[in-house]
Amino acid sequence: MSTPQLAASVLEEIPGPSARNIAVRVVPGAERALREGHPWLYADSIREESREGAPGDLAVVFDRKGRFLAVGLYDPHSSIRVRVLQHGEPAPIGREWFVARLEAAAARRAPLRDRPPAARTTGYRLVHGENDGLPGFVVDRYAETLVVKLYTAAWVPHLQDVLAALTSVTPSERLVLRLGRATQERPEYLYGLEDGSILSGPPLDGPVLFWENGLRFEVDPIRGQKTGFYLDQRENRARVEPLAGGKDVLNVFAYTGGFSVYAARGGARRIVDVDASAPALAAAERNLVHNRRIPAVATVSHETVVADAFEALTRMGEAGRRFGMVIIDPPAFARSRAQVDAALSAYEGLTQLGLAVLSAGGILVQASCSRPIDAGTFFDAVHGAAGGVGRPLREQVRTGHPVDHPVGFREGAYLKCLFAEAP
Ligand code: SAH
């Protein structure tokens, strides 16, 4: 496998942040939001800038009376023009400042690190961007591999400092760099950094193995979706386990079979994984194999279906297939307000298709990670769709964010999941 390798010297060749800050003045609404601690300053809220900025310049935001409001990372190519690092009072942004933020983030994850061996968890999100005070900067830990994902090129000039801070707060064997789409579009600001580069540590000659709640999973941190694994669903997967005993379980949008491995340990009889991605389903097969030491996992019957989820569900319904549990965890259908209506119809469609293959008394688990759709709206849509086909749901629980995906501001809440029984 060819993996871009970067000598440490490449990092050293990236020019550091400009010594000259940008002074920014904003409209009253933005002043208020920043005072309340909001991490984003939109371009259209800016009234005045002292100069044109480059990605990663520090922007200092002042109020009408010239008082300090916030300092953050400037990105001339994003509608989120400034991502705020520090509110309220000035601070020198550099290695020590990063250490303090990273230590706070690491402390928040202590409950995950302190689990007993049976619930051993070595895969978790260490830094959740703005929600941990480091906007656009995500770090996931998979055992001894850290995956750093940059959602803006504004981090590039600060990379040496923030990575040095990261290494001192939480040492690891390997650092992998991932770049969000918007970041990849700006190669002129990347100085040779590439998506999937290994910044330090040994090359990868296969997947990385880690633990989640005492289960073994593999992840491809270089090519996998997001940073390779949907760590945010850990607690929902754990909830599935005790509900799956004796059931036939259909896992729709299964990816690498996270929910399925838990269902298998919980004693599911048969598991069917549906996903559009063949490589993801191949990893789902292997994730069961990694846990074969557990008798219930070794004996479960497993089937994978590479297909569009809507088509596969329709076909299974027509063929009369029925399951005792149906899990539906699709990708974000809405990324902007304009997509909300279409996304809600898609969620409702999935609820109805899922119910058509769910036996009477079976359990529906349905999640949404669409940011512009709030929890109440999503749950109402699922209930409405179920009522519409005469299967009004009895709720077991609604869940939100796990401890390693804290919600630090309004737009930070994206994950919602319903567990319900259908008549
Ligand atoms: N439940 C998973 C995460 C799901 S992520 C877990 O716990 O790990 C969403 C998945 O949906 C991805 O694997 C993606 O390949 C798949 N996907 C996206 N669109 C799809 C479609 N139309 N039909 C089937 N799968 C789809």
Coordinates of C-alpha atoms and ligand atoms in Angstrom, one line a residue:
M1 CA 0.0 0.0 0.0
S2 CA 1.5 3.4 -0.9
T3 CA 1.2 5.9 1.9
P4 CA 2.5 9.4 1.6
Q5 CA 5.3 9.7 4.1
L6 CA 6.5 13.0 5.4
A7 CA 9.7 13.6 7.1
A8 CA 9.5 15.8 10.2
S9 CA 11.5 18.4 8.1
V10 CA 8.4 19.0 5.9
L11 CA 6.6 20.3 8.9
E12 CA 9.5 22.5 9.7
E13 CA 9.4 24.0 6.2
I14 CA 5.9 25.3 6.6
P15 CA 6.1 29.0 7.3
G16 CA 4.8 29.8 10.7
P17 CA 1.9 32.2 11.4
S18 CA 2.3 35.9 10.4
A19 CA 3.6 38.1 13.2
R20 CA 1.0 40.8 12.1
N21 CA -2.5 40.3 13.3
I22 CA -5.6 41.5 11.5
A23 CA -7.9 43.9 13.4
V24 CA -11.5 43.2 12.7
R25 CA -14.7 45.1 13.5
V26 CA -18.1 43.5 13.3
V27 CA -21.9 44.2 13.1
P28 CA -23.8 44.3 16.5
G29 CA -25.4 40.9 16.1
A30 CA -22.0 39.3 15.7
E31 CA -20.7 41.2 18.7
R32 CA -23.4 39.7 20.8
A33 CA -22.8 36.2 19.5
L34 CA -19.1 36.5 20.3
R35 CA -19.8 37.8 23.8
E36 CA -21.9 34.7 24.3
G37 CA -19.0 32.6 23.3
H38 CA -20.0 31.6 19.8
P39 CA -17.0 30.2 17.9
W40 CA -17.8 31.5 14.4
L41 CA -17.6 34.9 12.8
Y42 CA -19.2 34.9 9.4
A43 CA -17.7 37.0 6.5
D44 CA -21.0 38.9 6.1
S45 CA -20.8 40.1 9.8
I46 CA -17.5 41.8 9.2
R47 CA -17.6 45.6 8.9
E48 CA -13.9 46.4 8.7
E49 CA -10.6 44.6 8.4
S50 CA -7.2 46.3 8.9
R51 CA -5.7 44.4 6.0
E52 CA -6.2 41.4 3.7
G53 CA -5.5 38.2 5.5
A54 CA -4.0 34.8 4.6
P55 CA -5.2 31.4 6.0
G56 CA -4.1 31.1 9.6
D57 CA -3.4 34.7 10.3
L58 CA -4.7 35.7 13.7
A59 CA -7.7 38.0 13.6
V60 CA -8.4 40.1 16.7
V61 CA -12.0 41.2 16.9
F62 CA -12.9 44.5 18.6
D63 CA -16.3 45.9 19.6
R64 CA -17.7 49.3 18.7
K65 CA -15.8 50.9 21.6
G66 CA -12.5 49.3 20.5
R67 CA -12.5 46.7 23.3
F68 CA -11.2 43.2 22.7
L69 CA -13.9 40.6 21.9
A70 CA -12.1 37.6 20.6
V71 CA -9.1 36.2 18.7
G72 CA -9.2 33.5 16.1
L73 CA -7.9 31.9 13.0
Y74 CA -8.6 33.8 9.7
D75 CA -9.7 31.9 6.6
P76 CA -10.2 34.1 3.5
H77 CA -11.8 31.2 1.6
S78 CA -14.5 30.2 4.1
S79 CA -17.8 31.9 4.8
I80 CA -16.8 31.3 8.4
R81 CA -14.1 33.9 8.1
V82 CA -12.8 33.7 11.7
R83 CA -12.8 30.6 13.9
V84 CA -12.5 31.9 17.4
L85 CA -9.8 30.4 19.7
Q86 CA -10.2 32.7 22.7
H87 CA -13.1 34.9 23.9
G88 CA -13.2 37.7 26.4
E89 CA -9.6 38.5 27.0
P90 CA -6.4 38.4 24.9
A91 CA -4.0 35.5 25.1
P92 CA -0.8 34.7 23.2
I93 CA -1.8 31.9 20.8
G94 CA 1.1 29.4 20.7
R95 CA 2.4 26.1 21.9
E96 CA 1.5 26.7 25.6
W97 CA -2.0 27.9 24.8
F98 CA -2.5 24.8 22.7
V99 CA -1.2 22.6 25.6
A100 CA -3.8 24.1 28.0
R101 CA -6.7 23.5 25.5
L102 CA -5.5 19.9 24.7
E103 CA -5.1 19.1 28.4
A104 CA -8.7 20.2 29.1
A105 CA -9.9 18.1 26.2
A106 CA -7.9 15.1 27.4
A107 CA -9.3 15.5 30.9
R108 CA -12.9 15.4 29.5
R109 CA -12.2 11.9 28.1
A110 CA -11.0 10.4 31.4
P111 CA -14.2 8.4 31.9
L112 CA -13.4 6.5 28.6
R113 CA -9.8 5.8 29.5
D114 CA -10.8 4.5 33.0
R115 CA -13.2 1.8 31.9
P116 CA -12.7 -1.8 33.3
P117 CA -11.0 -4.3 31.0
A118 CA -14.4 -5.8 29.9
A119 CA -15.3 -2.4 28.5
R120 CA -11.8 -1.4 27.4
T121 CA -12.0 1.5 25.0
T122 CA -8.9 2.8 23.1
G123 CA -10.7 4.4 20.2
Y124 CA -12.3 7.8 21.0
R125 CA -12.4 11.4 19.9
L126 CA -9.7 13.3 21.7
V127 CA -10.5 16.8 20.3
H128 CA -13.9 17.7 18.9
G129 CA -13.2 20.9 17.1
E130 CA -15.0 24.0 18.2
N131 CA -16.7 22.1 21.0
D132 CA -13.3 21.6 22.7
G133 CA -12.2 25.2 21.9
L134 CA -10.1 24.2 18.9
P135 CA -12.4 25.1 15.9
G136 CA -11.9 23.1 12.7
F137 CA -9.4 20.8 14.5
V138 CA -10.3 17.2 15.2
V139 CA -8.2 14.5 16.7
D140 CA -9.3 10.8 17.0
R141 CA -7.3 8.2 18.9
Y142 CA -7.2 4.7 17.7
A143 CA -4.9 2.9 20.2
E144 CA -1.4 4.2 19.5
T145 CA -2.4 6.0 16.3
L146 CA -3.7 9.6 16.4
V147 CA -5.5 11.0 13.4
V148 CA -5.5 14.8 13.1
K149 CA -8.1 16.2 10.8
L150 CA -8.0 19.8 9.6
Y151 CA -11.3 21.3 8.4
T152 CA -9.6 24.6 7.4
A153 CA -6.1 25.5 5.9
A154 CA -5.9 28.1 8.7
W155 CA -4.4 25.4 10.9
V156 CA -1.5 24.8 8.6
P157 CA 0.8 27.7 9.8
H158 CA 0.1 26.6 13.4
L159 CA 0.6 22.9 12.8
Q160 CA 4.0 22.6 14.2
D161 CA 3.0 24.2 17.4
V162 CA -0.2 22.4 17.9
L163 CA 1.3 19.0 17.0
A164 CA 4.2 19.6 19.5
A165 CA 1.6 20.4 22.1
L166 CA -0.4 17.3 21.2
T167 CA 2.6 15.1 21.5
S168 CA 3.5 16.5 24.9
V169 CA -0.1 16.1 26.2
T170 CA -0.8 12.7 24.7
P171 CA 2.1 10.8 23.2
S172 CA 1.4 8.2 20.5
E173 CA 3.4 6.0 18.1
R174 CA 1.9 7.4 14.9
L175 CA 0.4 10.7 13.7
V176 CA -1.8 10.6 10.6
L177 CA -3.0 13.7 8.9
R178 CA -6.5 13.9 7.2
L179 CA -7.7 17.0 5.4
G180 CA -11.4 18.0 5.0
R181 CA -12.7 18.7 1.5
A182 CA -12.3 22.5 1.8
T183 CA -8.8 22.1 3.0
Q184 CA -7.8 19.8 0.2
E185 CA -9.1 22.4 -2.3
R186 CA -6.3 24.8 -1.4
P187 CA -3.0 23.0 -2.2
E188 CA -1.2 26.3 -2.4
Y189 CA -1.6 26.7 1.4
L190 CA -0.6 23.1 2.2
Y191 CA 3.1 23.1 1.5
G192 CA 3.1 19.5 0.4
L193 CA 0.8 18.2 3.1
E194 CA -1.5 15.5 1.7
D195 CA -4.7 13.8 2.9
G196 CA -3.6 10.6 4.5
S197 CA 0.1 11.6 5.1
I198 CA 1.8 9.9 8.1
L199 CA 3.4 12.9 9.9
S200 CA 5.3 10.7 12.3
G201 CA 5.8 7.1 13.2
P202 CA 6.0 3.9 11.3
P203 CA 4.2 3.3 7.9
L204 CA 0.9 1.4 8.0
D205 CA 1.0 -2.0 6.4
G206 CA -2.6 -2.8 7.3
P207 CA -5.5 -1.6 9.3
V208 CA -5.1 -0.2 12.9
L209 CA -6.7 -2.3 15.6
F210 CA -8.3 -0.7 18.7
W211 CA -10.8 -1.6 21.4
E212 CA -14.3 -0.2 21.9
N213 CA -16.3 -1.4 25.0
G214 CA -14.2 -4.6 25.0
L215 CA -14.7 -5.3 21.3
R216 CA -11.9 -5.3 18.8
F217 CA -12.3 -3.2 15.7
E218 CA -10.1 -2.4 12.7
V219 CA -9.9 1.0 11.1
D220 CA -8.2 2.4 8.0
P221 CA -7.3 5.9 9.2
I222 CA -5.8 6.8 5.8
R223 CA -8.7 6.0 3.4
G224 CA -11.7 5.4 5.8
Q225 CA -14.7 7.8 6.0
K226 CA -14.2 10.7 8.4
T227 CA -11.1 9.5 10.2
G228 CA -12.0 5.9 9.6
F229 CA -14.6 5.1 12.2
Y230 CA -17.9 6.6 13.5
L231 CA -16.7 7.0 17.0
D232 CA -19.8 9.1 17.8
Q233 CA -22.1 6.1 17.7
R234 CA -20.2 4.1 20.5
E235 CA -22.9 4.4 23.1
N236 CA -25.8 3.8 20.7
R237 CA -24.0 0.6 19.6
A238 CA -23.6 -0.4 23.3
R239 CA -27.4 0.1 23.7
V240 CA -28.1 -2.3 20.9
E241 CA -26.2 -5.2 22.5
P242 CA -28.7 -6.1 25.3
L243 CA -31.7 -5.6 22.9
A244 CA -30.4 -7.9 20.2
G245 CA -30.6 -11.3 22.0
G246 CA -32.2 -14.0 19.8
K247 CA -33.1 -11.5 17.1
D248 CA -32.5 -11.3 13.4
V249 CA -30.9 -7.9 13.0
L250 CA -30.9 -5.7 9.9
N251 CA -28.1 -3.0 10.0
V252 CA -28.8 -0.5 7.3
F253 CA -25.9 1.9 6.4
A254 CA -23.7 -0.6 8.3
Y255 CA -20.3 0.9 7.2
T256 CA -17.8 -1.4 8.9
G257 CA -20.4 -3.2 11.0
G258 CA -20.0 -1.3 14.3
F259 CA -23.6 -1.9 15.4
S260 CA -23.4 -5.5 14.1
V261 CA -20.5 -6.6 16.3
Y262 CA -22.4 -5.4 19.4
A263 CA -25.6 -7.1 18.2
A264 CA -23.5 -10.3 17.7
R265 CA -22.1 -10.2 21.2
G266 CA -25.6 -9.6 22.5
G267 CA -26.7 -12.9 21.1
A268 CA -28.3 -11.9 17.8
R269 CA -29.2 -15.0 15.7
R270 CA -28.6 -13.5 12.3
I271 CA -27.2 -10.2 11.1
V272 CA -27.7 -8.6 7.7
D273 CA -25.5 -5.6 6.9
V274 CA -26.5 -3.3 4.1
D275 CA -24.2 -0.6 2.7
A276 CA -23.3 1.0 -0.6
S277 CA -19.6 0.5 0.0
A278 CA -18.1 -2.9 -0.7
P279 CA -14.8 -2.2 1.1
A280 CA -16.7 -1.1 4.2
L281 CA -18.7 -4.3 4.2
A282 CA -15.5 -6.3 3.7
A283 CA -14.2 -4.6 6.9
A284 CA -17.5 -5.4 8.6
E285 CA -16.8 -9.1 7.9
R286 CA -13.3 -8.8 9.4
N287 CA -14.6 -6.9 12.4
L288 CA -16.7 -10.0 13.3
V289 CA -13.7 -12.2 12.8
H290 CA -11.6 -10.0 15.2
N291 CA -14.1 -10.9 17.9
R292 CA -14.4 -14.6 17.3
R293 CA -13.0 -15.4 20.7
I294 CA -16.5 -14.4 22.0
P295 CA -18.7 -17.5 21.4
A296 CA -21.8 -15.5 20.5
V297 CA -19.9 -13.7 17.8
A298 CA -18.3 -16.9 16.5
T299 CA -21.7 -18.5 15.9
V300 CA -23.7 -15.7 14.5
S301 CA -24.9 -16.0 10.9
H302 CA -23.8 -12.9 8.9
E303 CA -24.8 -11.7 5.5
T304 CA -23.6 -8.5 3.7
V305 CA -25.6 -6.7 0.9
V306 CA -23.8 -4.2 -1.2
A307 CA -26.6 -2.0 -2.4
D308 CA -28.4 1.3 -2.1
A309 CA -30.3 1.2 1.2
F310 CA -33.6 2.4 -0.2
E311 CA -33.6 -0.2 -2.9
A312 CA -32.4 -3.0 -0.7
L313 CA -35.1 -2.3 1.9
T314 CA -37.8 -2.1 -0.7
R315 CA -36.7 -5.5 -2.2
M316 CA -36.5 -7.1 1.3
G317 CA -40.0 -5.9 2.1
E318 CA -41.4 -7.2 -1.1
A319 CA -39.7 -10.5 -0.6
G320 CA -41.4 -10.8 2.9
R321 CA -38.2 -10.7 4.9
R322 CA -38.7 -9.7 8.5
F323 CA -36.3 -8.8 11.3
G324 CA -36.7 -8.3 15.1
M325 CA -34.5 -5.3 15.0
V326 CA -33.8 -2.7 12.3
I327 CA -31.0 -0.2 12.7
I328 CA -30.9 2.8 10.3
D329 CA -27.9 5.1 10.6
P330 CA -27.6 7.0 7.4
P331 CA -25.0 9.7 6.4
A332 CA -26.1 13.3 6.9
F333 CA -28.9 13.9 4.4
A334 CA -29.0 17.7 5.2
R335 CA -25.9 19.8 5.3
S336 CA -27.6 23.1 4.8
R337 CA -31.0 24.7 5.6
A338 CA -32.0 24.3 1.9
Q339 CA -31.7 20.5 2.2
V340 CA -33.8 20.1 5.3
D341 CA -37.2 19.3 3.6
A342 CA -35.7 16.7 1.3
A343 CA -33.8 15.2 4.2
L344 CA -36.9 14.9 6.4
S345 CA -38.7 13.1 3.5
A346 CA -35.8 10.7 3.2
Y347 CA -35.8 10.0 7.0
E348 CA -39.6 9.4 6.9
G349 CA -39.1 7.1 3.9
L350 CA -36.5 5.1 5.7
T351 CA -38.7 4.8 8.8
Q352 CA -41.5 3.4 6.6
L353 CA -39.2 1.1 4.7
G354 CA -37.7 -0.1 7.9
L355 CA -41.0 -0.8 9.5
A356 CA -42.1 -2.8 6.5
V357 CA -39.3 -5.3 7.4
L358 CA -39.7 -5.1 11.2
S359 CA -41.8 -7.8 12.9
A360 CA -44.6 -6.9 15.3
G361 CA -43.0 -6.0 18.7
G362 CA -39.6 -5.4 17.0
I363 CA -37.2 -2.6 17.7
L364 CA -36.4 0.3 15.5
V365 CA -33.2 2.2 16.0
Q366 CA -33.0 5.3 13.8
A367 CA -30.3 8.0 13.9
S368 CA -29.6 11.3 12.2
C369 CA -26.4 13.3 12.0
S370 CA -27.9 16.1 10.0
R371 CA -26.8 19.3 11.7
P372 CA -29.5 21.6 10.4
I373 CA -32.3 19.3 11.7
D374 CA -32.8 19.6 15.4
A375 CA -33.6 16.6 17.6
G376 CA -37.3 17.4 18.1
T377 CA -37.9 17.8 14.4
F378 CA -36.2 14.5 13.6
F379 CA -38.1 12.5 16.3
D380 CA -41.4 14.1 15.2
A381 CA -40.7 13.1 11.6
V382 CA -39.9 9.4 12.6
H383 CA -43.1 9.2 14.8
G384 CA -45.2 10.9 12.1
A385 CA -44.0 8.4 9.4
A386 CA -44.6 5.4 11.7
G387 CA -48.1 6.7 12.6
G388 CA -48.8 7.2 8.9
V389 CA -48.4 3.4 8.2
G390 CA -50.4 2.4 11.3
R391 CA -47.4 1.4 13.4
P392 CA -47.2 4.1 16.1
L393 CA -43.9 3.7 17.9
R394 CA -43.5 3.2 21.7
E395 CA -40.3 5.0 22.6
Q396 CA -37.6 3.4 24.7
V397 CA -35.1 6.2 24.7
R398 CA -33.8 9.2 22.7
T399 CA -30.1 9.7 22.8
G400 CA -27.7 12.5 21.9
H401 CA -24.0 13.0 22.2
P402 CA -21.4 10.9 24.0
V403 CA -18.8 12.3 26.3
D404 CA -16.0 12.5 23.7
H405 CA -18.3 14.5 21.3
P406 CA -19.3 17.4 23.6
V407 CA -21.7 20.0 22.4
G408 CA -20.1 23.4 23.0
F409 CA -22.4 25.7 21.0
R410 CA -25.8 25.5 19.3
E411 CA -24.6 24.3 15.9
G412 CA -22.5 21.7 17.7
A413 CA -25.5 19.4 18.3
Y414 CA -26.0 17.1 15.4
L415 CA -26.4 13.5 16.6
K416 CA -29.8 12.1 17.7
C417 CA -31.0 8.6 17.8
L418 CA -34.4 7.0 18.7
F419 CA -34.9 3.5 20.1
A420 CA -38.5 2.4 19.9
E421 CA -40.7 -0.6 19.8
A422 CA -43.2 -1.0 16.9
P423 CA -46.5 -2.8 17.3
Ligands
SAH1 N1 -23.6 2.9 11.4 C1 -22.2 3.0 11.0 C2 -21.9 4.4 10.4 C3 -22.7 4.7 9.1 S1 -22.1 6.0 8.1 C4 -21.3 2.8 12.2 O1 -21.8 2.6 13.3 O2 -20.1 2.7 11.9 C5 -23.1 6.0 6.7 C6 -22.9 4.8 5.8 O3 -23.8 4.9 4.8 C7 -21.5 4.8 5.0 O4 -20.9 3.6 5.3 C8 -21.9 4.9 3.5 O5 -21.1 4.1 2.7 C9 -23.3 4.4 3.5 N2 -24.2 5.0 2.5 C10 -24.3 6.2 2.1 N3 -25.3 6.3 1.2 C11 -25.9 5.1 1.0 C12 -26.9 4.5 0.3 N4 -27.7 5.3 -0.5 N5 -27.2 3.2 0.4 C13 -26.5 2.5 1.2 N6 -25.5 2.9 2.0 C14 -25.1 4.2 1.9

